[in-house]
Coordinates of C-alpha atoms (C1' of nucleotides) in Angstrom, one line a residue:
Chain A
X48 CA 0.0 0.0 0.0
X49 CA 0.9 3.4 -1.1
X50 CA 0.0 6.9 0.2
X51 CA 0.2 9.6 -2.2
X52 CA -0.1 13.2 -0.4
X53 CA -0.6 16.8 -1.2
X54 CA 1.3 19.6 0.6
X55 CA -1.3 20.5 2.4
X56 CA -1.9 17.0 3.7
X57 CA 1.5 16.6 5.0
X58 CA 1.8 20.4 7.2
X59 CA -0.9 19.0 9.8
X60 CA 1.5 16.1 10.1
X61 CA 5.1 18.1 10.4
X62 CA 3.1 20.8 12.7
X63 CA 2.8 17.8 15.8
X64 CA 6.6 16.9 15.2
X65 CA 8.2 19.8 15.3
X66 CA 5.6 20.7 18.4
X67 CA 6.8 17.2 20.2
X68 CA 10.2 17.7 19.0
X69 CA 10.8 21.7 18.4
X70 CA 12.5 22.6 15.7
X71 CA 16.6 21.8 16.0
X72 CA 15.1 18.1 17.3
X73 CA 13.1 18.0 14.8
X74 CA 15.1 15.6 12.1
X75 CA 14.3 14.5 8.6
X76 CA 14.3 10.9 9.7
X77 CA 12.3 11.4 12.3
X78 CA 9.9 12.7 9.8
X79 CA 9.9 9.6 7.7
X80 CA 10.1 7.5 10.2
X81 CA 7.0 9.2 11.9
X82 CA 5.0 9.4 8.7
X83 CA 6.0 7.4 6.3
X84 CA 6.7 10.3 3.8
X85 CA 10.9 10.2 2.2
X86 CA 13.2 12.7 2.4
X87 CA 12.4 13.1 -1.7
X88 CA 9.0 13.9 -1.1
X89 CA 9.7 16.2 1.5
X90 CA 11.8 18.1 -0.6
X91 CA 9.5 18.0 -3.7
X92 CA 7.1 19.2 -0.9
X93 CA 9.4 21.7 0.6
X94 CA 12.3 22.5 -1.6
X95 CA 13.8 24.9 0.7
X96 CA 14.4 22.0 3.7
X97 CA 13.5 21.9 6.9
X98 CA 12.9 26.2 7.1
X99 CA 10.9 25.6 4.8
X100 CA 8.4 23.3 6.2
X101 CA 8.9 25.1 9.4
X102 CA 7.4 28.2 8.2
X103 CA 4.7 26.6 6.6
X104 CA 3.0 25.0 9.8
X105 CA 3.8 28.7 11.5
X106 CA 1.7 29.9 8.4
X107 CA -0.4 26.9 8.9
X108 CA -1.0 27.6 12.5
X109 CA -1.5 31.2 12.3
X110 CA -4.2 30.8 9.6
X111 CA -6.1 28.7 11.9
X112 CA -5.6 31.5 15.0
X113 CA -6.9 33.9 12.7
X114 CA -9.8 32.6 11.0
X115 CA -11.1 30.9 14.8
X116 CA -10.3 33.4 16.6
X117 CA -8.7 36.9 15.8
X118 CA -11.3 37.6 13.0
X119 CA -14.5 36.8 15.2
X120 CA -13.0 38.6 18.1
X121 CA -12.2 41.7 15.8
X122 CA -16.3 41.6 14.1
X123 CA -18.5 38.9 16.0
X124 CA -20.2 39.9 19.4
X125 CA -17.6 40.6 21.5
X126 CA -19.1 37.8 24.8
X127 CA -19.7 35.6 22.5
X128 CA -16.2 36.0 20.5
X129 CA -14.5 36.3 23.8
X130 CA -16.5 32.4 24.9
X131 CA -15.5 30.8 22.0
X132 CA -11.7 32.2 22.4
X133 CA -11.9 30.0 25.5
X134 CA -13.7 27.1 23.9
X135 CA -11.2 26.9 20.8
X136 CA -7.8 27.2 22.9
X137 CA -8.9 24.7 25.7
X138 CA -9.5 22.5 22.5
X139 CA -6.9 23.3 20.4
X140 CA -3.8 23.2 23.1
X141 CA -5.9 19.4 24.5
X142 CA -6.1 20.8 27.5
X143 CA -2.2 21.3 28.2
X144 CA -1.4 18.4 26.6
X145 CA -0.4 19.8 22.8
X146 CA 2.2 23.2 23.2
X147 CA 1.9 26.1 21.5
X148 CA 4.3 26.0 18.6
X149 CA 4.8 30.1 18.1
X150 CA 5.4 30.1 21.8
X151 CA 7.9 27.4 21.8
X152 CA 10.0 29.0 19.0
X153 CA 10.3 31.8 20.8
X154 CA 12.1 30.7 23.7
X155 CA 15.2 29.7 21.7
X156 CA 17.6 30.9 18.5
X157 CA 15.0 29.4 17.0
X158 CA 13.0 33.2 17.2
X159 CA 15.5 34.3 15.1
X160 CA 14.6 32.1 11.9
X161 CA 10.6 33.0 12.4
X162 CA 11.1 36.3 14.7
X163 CA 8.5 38.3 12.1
X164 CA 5.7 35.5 12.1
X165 CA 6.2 35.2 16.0
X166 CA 6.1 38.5 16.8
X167 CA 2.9 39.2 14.3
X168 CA 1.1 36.0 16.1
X169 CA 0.7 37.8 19.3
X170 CA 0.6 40.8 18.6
X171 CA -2.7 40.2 16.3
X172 CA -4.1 38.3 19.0
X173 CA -3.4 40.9 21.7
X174 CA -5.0 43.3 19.5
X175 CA -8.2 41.5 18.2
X176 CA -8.8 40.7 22.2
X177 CA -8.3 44.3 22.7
X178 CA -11.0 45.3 20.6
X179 CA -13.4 42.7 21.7
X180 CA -12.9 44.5 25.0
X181 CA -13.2 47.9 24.0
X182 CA -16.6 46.6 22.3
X183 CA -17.6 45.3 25.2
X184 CA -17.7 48.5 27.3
X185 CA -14.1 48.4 29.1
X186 CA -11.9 51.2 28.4
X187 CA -8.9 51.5 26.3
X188 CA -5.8 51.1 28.8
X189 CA -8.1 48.2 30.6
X190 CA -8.5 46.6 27.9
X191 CA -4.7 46.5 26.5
X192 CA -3.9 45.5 29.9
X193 CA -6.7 42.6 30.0
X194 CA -5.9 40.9 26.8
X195 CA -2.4 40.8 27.2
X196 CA -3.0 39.2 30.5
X197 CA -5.1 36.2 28.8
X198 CA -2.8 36.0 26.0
X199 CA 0.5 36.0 28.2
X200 CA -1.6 33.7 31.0
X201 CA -2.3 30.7 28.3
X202 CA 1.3 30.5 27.9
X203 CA 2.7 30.4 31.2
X204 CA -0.5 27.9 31.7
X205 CA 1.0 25.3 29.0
X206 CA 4.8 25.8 30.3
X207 CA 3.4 24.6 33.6
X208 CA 0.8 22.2 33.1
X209 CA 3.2 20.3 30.8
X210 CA 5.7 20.7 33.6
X211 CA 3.8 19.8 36.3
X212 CA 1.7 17.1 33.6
X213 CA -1.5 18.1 35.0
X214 CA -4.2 18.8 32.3
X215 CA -6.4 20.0 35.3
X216 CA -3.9 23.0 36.3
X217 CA -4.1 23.9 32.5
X218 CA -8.2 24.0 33.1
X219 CA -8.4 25.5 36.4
X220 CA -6.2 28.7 34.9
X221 CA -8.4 29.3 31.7
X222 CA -11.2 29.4 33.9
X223 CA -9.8 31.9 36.4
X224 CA -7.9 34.2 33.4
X225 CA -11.9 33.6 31.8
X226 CA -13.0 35.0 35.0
X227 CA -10.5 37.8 34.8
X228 CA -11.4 38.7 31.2
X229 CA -15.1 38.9 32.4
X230 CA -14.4 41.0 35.1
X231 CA -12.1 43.7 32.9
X232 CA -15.2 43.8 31.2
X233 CA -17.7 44.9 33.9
X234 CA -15.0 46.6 35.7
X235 CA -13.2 49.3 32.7
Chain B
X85 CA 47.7 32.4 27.2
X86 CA 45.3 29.6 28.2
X87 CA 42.8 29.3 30.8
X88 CA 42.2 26.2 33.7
X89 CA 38.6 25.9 34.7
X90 CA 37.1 23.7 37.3
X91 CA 33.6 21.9 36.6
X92 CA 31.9 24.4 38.9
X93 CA 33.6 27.2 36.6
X94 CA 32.0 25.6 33.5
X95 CA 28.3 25.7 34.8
X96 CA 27.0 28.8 34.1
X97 CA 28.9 29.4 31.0
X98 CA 26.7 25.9 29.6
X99 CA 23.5 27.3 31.5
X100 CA 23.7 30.4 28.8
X101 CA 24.3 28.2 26.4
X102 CA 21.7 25.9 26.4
X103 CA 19.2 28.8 27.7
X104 CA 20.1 30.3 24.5
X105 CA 20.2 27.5 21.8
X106 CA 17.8 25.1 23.8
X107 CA 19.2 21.3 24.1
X108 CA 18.8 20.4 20.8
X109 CA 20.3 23.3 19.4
X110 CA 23.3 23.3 22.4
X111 CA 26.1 21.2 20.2
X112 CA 29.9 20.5 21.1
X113 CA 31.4 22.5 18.8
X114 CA 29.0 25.5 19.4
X115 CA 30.3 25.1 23.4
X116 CA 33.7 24.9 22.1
X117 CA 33.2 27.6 19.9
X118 CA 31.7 30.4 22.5
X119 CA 33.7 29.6 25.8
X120 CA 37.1 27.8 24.4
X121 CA 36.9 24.5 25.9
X122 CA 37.9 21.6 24.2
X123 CA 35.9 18.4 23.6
X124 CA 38.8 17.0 25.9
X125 CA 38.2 19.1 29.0
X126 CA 34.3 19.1 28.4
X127 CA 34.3 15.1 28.7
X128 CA 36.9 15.3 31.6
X129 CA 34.6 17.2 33.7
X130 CA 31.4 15.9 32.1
X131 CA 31.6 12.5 31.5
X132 CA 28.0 10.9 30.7
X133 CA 28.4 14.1 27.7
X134 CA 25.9 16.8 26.7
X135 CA 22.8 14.9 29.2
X136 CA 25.6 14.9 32.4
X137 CA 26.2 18.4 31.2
X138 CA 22.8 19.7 31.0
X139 CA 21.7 17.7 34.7
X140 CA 24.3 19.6 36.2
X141 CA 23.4 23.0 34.6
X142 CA 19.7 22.3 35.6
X143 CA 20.7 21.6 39.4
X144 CA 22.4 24.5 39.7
X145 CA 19.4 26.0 38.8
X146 CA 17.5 24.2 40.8
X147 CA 19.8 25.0 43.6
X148 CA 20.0 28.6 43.3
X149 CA 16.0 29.3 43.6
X150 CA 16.0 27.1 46.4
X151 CA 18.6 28.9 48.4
X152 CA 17.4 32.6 46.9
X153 CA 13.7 31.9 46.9
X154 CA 12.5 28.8 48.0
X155 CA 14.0 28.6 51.4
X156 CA 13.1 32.0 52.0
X157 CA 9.9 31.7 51.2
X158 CA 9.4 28.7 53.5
X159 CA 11.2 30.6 56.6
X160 CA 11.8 34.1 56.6
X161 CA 8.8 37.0 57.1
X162 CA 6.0 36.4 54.6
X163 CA 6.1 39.6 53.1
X164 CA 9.6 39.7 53.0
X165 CA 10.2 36.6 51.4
X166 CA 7.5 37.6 48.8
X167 CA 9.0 41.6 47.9
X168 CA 12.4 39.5 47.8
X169 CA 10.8 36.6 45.1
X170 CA 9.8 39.2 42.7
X171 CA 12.9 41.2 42.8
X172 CA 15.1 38.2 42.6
X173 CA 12.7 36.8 39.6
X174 CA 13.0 40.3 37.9
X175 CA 16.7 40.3 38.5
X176 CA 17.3 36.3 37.6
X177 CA 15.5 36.2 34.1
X178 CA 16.9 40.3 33.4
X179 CA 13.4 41.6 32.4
X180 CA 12.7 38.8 30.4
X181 CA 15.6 39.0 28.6
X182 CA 16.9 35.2 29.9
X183 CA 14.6 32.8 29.5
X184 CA 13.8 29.9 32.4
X185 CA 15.7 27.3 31.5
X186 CA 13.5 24.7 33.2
X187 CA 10.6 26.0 31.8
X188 CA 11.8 25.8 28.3
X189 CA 12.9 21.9 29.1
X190 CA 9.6 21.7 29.4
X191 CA 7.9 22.0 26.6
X192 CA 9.6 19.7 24.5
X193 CA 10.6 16.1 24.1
X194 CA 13.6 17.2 26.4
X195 CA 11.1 17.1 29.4
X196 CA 11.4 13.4 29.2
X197 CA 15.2 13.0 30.2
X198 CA 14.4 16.0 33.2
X199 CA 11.4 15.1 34.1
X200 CA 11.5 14.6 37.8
X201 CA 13.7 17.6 38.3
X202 CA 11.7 19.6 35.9
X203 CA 8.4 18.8 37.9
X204 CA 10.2 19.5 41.3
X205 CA 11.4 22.8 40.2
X206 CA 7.9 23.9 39.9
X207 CA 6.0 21.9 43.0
X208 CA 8.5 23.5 45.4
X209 CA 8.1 26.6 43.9
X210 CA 4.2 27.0 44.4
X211 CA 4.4 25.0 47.4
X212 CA 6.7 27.3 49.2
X213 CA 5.0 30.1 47.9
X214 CA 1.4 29.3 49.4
X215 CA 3.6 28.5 52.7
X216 CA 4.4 32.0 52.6
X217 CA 0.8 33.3 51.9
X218 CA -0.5 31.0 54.4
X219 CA 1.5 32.6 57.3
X220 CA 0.2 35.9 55.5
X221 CA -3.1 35.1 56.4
X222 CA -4.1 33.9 53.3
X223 CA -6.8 30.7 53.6
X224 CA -5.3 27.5 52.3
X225 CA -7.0 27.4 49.1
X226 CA -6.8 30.5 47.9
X227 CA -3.2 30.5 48.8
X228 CA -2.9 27.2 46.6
X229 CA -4.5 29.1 43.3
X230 CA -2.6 32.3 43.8
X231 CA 0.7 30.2 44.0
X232 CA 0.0 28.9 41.0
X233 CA -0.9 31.7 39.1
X234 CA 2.2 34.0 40.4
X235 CA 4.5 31.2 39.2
X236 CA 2.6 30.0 35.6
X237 CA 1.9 33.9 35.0
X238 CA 5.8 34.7 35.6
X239 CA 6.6 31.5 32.1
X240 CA 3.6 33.6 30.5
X241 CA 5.6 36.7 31.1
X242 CA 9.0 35.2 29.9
X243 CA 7.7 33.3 26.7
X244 CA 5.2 36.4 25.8
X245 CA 7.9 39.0 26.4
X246 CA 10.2 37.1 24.7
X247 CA 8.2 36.4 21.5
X248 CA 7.3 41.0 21.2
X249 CA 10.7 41.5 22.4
X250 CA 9.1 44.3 24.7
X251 CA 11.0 43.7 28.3
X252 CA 8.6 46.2 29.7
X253 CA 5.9 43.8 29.1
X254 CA 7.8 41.7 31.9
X255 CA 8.3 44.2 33.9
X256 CA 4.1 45.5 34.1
X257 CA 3.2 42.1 34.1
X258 CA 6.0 41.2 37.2
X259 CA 4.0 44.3 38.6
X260 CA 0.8 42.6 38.3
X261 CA 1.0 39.6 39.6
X262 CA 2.7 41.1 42.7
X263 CA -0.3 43.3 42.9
X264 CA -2.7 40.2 42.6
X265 CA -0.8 38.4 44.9
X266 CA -1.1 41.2 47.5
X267 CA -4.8 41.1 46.6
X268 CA -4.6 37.0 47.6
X269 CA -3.2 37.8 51.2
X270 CA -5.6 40.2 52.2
X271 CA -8.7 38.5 51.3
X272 CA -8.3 35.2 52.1
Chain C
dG66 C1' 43.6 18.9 32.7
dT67 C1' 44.1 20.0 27.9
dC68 C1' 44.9 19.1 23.2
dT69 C1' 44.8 16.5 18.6
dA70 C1' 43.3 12.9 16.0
dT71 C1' 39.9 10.0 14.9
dA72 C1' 35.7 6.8 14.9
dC73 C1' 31.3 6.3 13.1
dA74 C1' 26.4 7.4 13.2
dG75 C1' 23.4 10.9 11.8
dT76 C1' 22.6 15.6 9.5
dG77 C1' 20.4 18.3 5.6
dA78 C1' 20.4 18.1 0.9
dT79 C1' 20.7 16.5 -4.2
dA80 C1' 20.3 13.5 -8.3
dG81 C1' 18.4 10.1 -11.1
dA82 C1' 15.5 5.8 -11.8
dC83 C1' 10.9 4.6 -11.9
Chain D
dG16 C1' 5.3 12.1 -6.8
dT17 C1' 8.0 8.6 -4.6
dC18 C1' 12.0 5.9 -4.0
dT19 C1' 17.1 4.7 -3.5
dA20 C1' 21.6 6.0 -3.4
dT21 C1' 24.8 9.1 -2.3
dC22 C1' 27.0 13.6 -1.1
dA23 C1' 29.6 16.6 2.2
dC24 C1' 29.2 17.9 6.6
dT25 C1' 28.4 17.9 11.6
dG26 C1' 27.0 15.2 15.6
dT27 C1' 28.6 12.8 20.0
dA28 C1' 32.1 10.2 21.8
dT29 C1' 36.8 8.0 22.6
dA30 C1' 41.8 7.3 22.9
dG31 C1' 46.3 8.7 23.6
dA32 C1' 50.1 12.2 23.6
dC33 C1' 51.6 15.9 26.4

DNA sequence: GTCTATACAGTGATAGAC
DNA sequence: GTCTATCACTGTATAGAC
């Protein structure tokens, strides 16, 4: 049996390895090995290596950010953007158990390689949170101060659930940034 | 002209190191290359290689926040202990300019070589933290969340900072989990 | 304790058969 | 599009001279 893929088949696949792996342990072996796919598929794929296929799942990943969340946060009703924020990242990070890939590249030289895409993937989400606030009836320097709160709080939440491998810490602190978010809100 | 270390010497140089490039990305040569030392000396002092290397870099770590913070926390005057955690954590990760090593171990497949020292790293920290708000007044499980989100909201702070390259965003957001934490002893 | 030389597996990458 | 073979290079690790 034979598996014949598109491009866009195989960046789901590379996104979870270089997640599990990051990106300097992130090895084109380990890519075959873990999916079946050659190195001369990977290069008809992604001619320009393993960058290459690295900024495609950032591209791939911020897509998703955007269309899920940043773009109904920026134009949907702001509680119920703001709910579904909270719905899609408890989903999309398993509850802890899957890392956030942008946030992960950050840490090391590896920011260098992506440093634009990074920086733009929080930045956006900052923002479109920001609005959603503003929207909501909370004033401007609340509202700055409230999203970056949530945005930085999910990632210091899937440092130390992962850590600590405790799913339920990474629940318990969405709730309470939640919480938070709601009471910027009222408060501002 | 040439230089003698001892292992203890050798420590922090690899604990930049390996903050900077991540394990992965932390290679022989690149040691070599930004301190001097020779494979030779490297396996003299370190013999079980890069893993021995990176073990001992992480309990020196480990050893520092317990004598600077930990231990503190645990014994000295609540309040104290608690002006003297954020100042150290300011100081330790320079604004958010050094990442947490332990922290970044973490989040990839790295965590499974550490992970019992990765783990304890963190459980001692919120542990010895709610000590401290406990003797502050604070009820026990309020003490218990607050711990825990001082100590997830300071990796938030480091990877987020990091990622905008904004240290100030470290420095507010040091600012604001001090205040909530100040907030926790009161009330409870 | 430090250096040089070296082993050999693994790295990203390329070329050509099919 | 996928595979195999192969490239030059770098990876960790070891041994022995000094």
């Amino acid at each position: 049996m034979k598996t014949v893929y598109e491009r866009a088949d195989v960046v789901p696949l590379l996104a979870e390895i270089f997640r599990e792996l990051g990106y300097e342990g992130t090895t084109l072996s380990r890519i075959t090995e873990r999916t079946g796919i050659g190195k001369g598929s990977l290069y008809h794929f992604f001619p320009g290596g393993k960058e290459e296929m690295a900024a495609a799942v950032l591209a791939d990943v911020d897509g998703w950010f955007e269309r899920a969340v940043y773009e109904p946060l920026r134009r949907d009703d702001a509680g119920a953007a703001i709910d579904a924020m909270w719905a899609n990242v408890i989903d999309y990070f398993r509850s802890g158990g899957r890392i956030c890939l942008v946030g992960a590249f950050a840490l090391d030289e590896t920011r260098q390689r992506f440093s634009p895409v990074i920086r733009d993937y929080f930045v956006r989400w900052i923002e479109a949170l920001r609005q959603a606030l503003v929207r909501a009836g909370c004033d401007e320097g609340a509202a700055r101060a409230a999203a970056e709160e949530a945005v930085s709080g999910i990632q210091g939440a899937l440092v130390l659930s992962r850590a600590l491998d405790d799913k339920d810490m990474f629940r318990r602190t969405m709730d309470r940034l939640a919480d938070r978010l709601a009471a910027a809100k009222l408060e501002g």
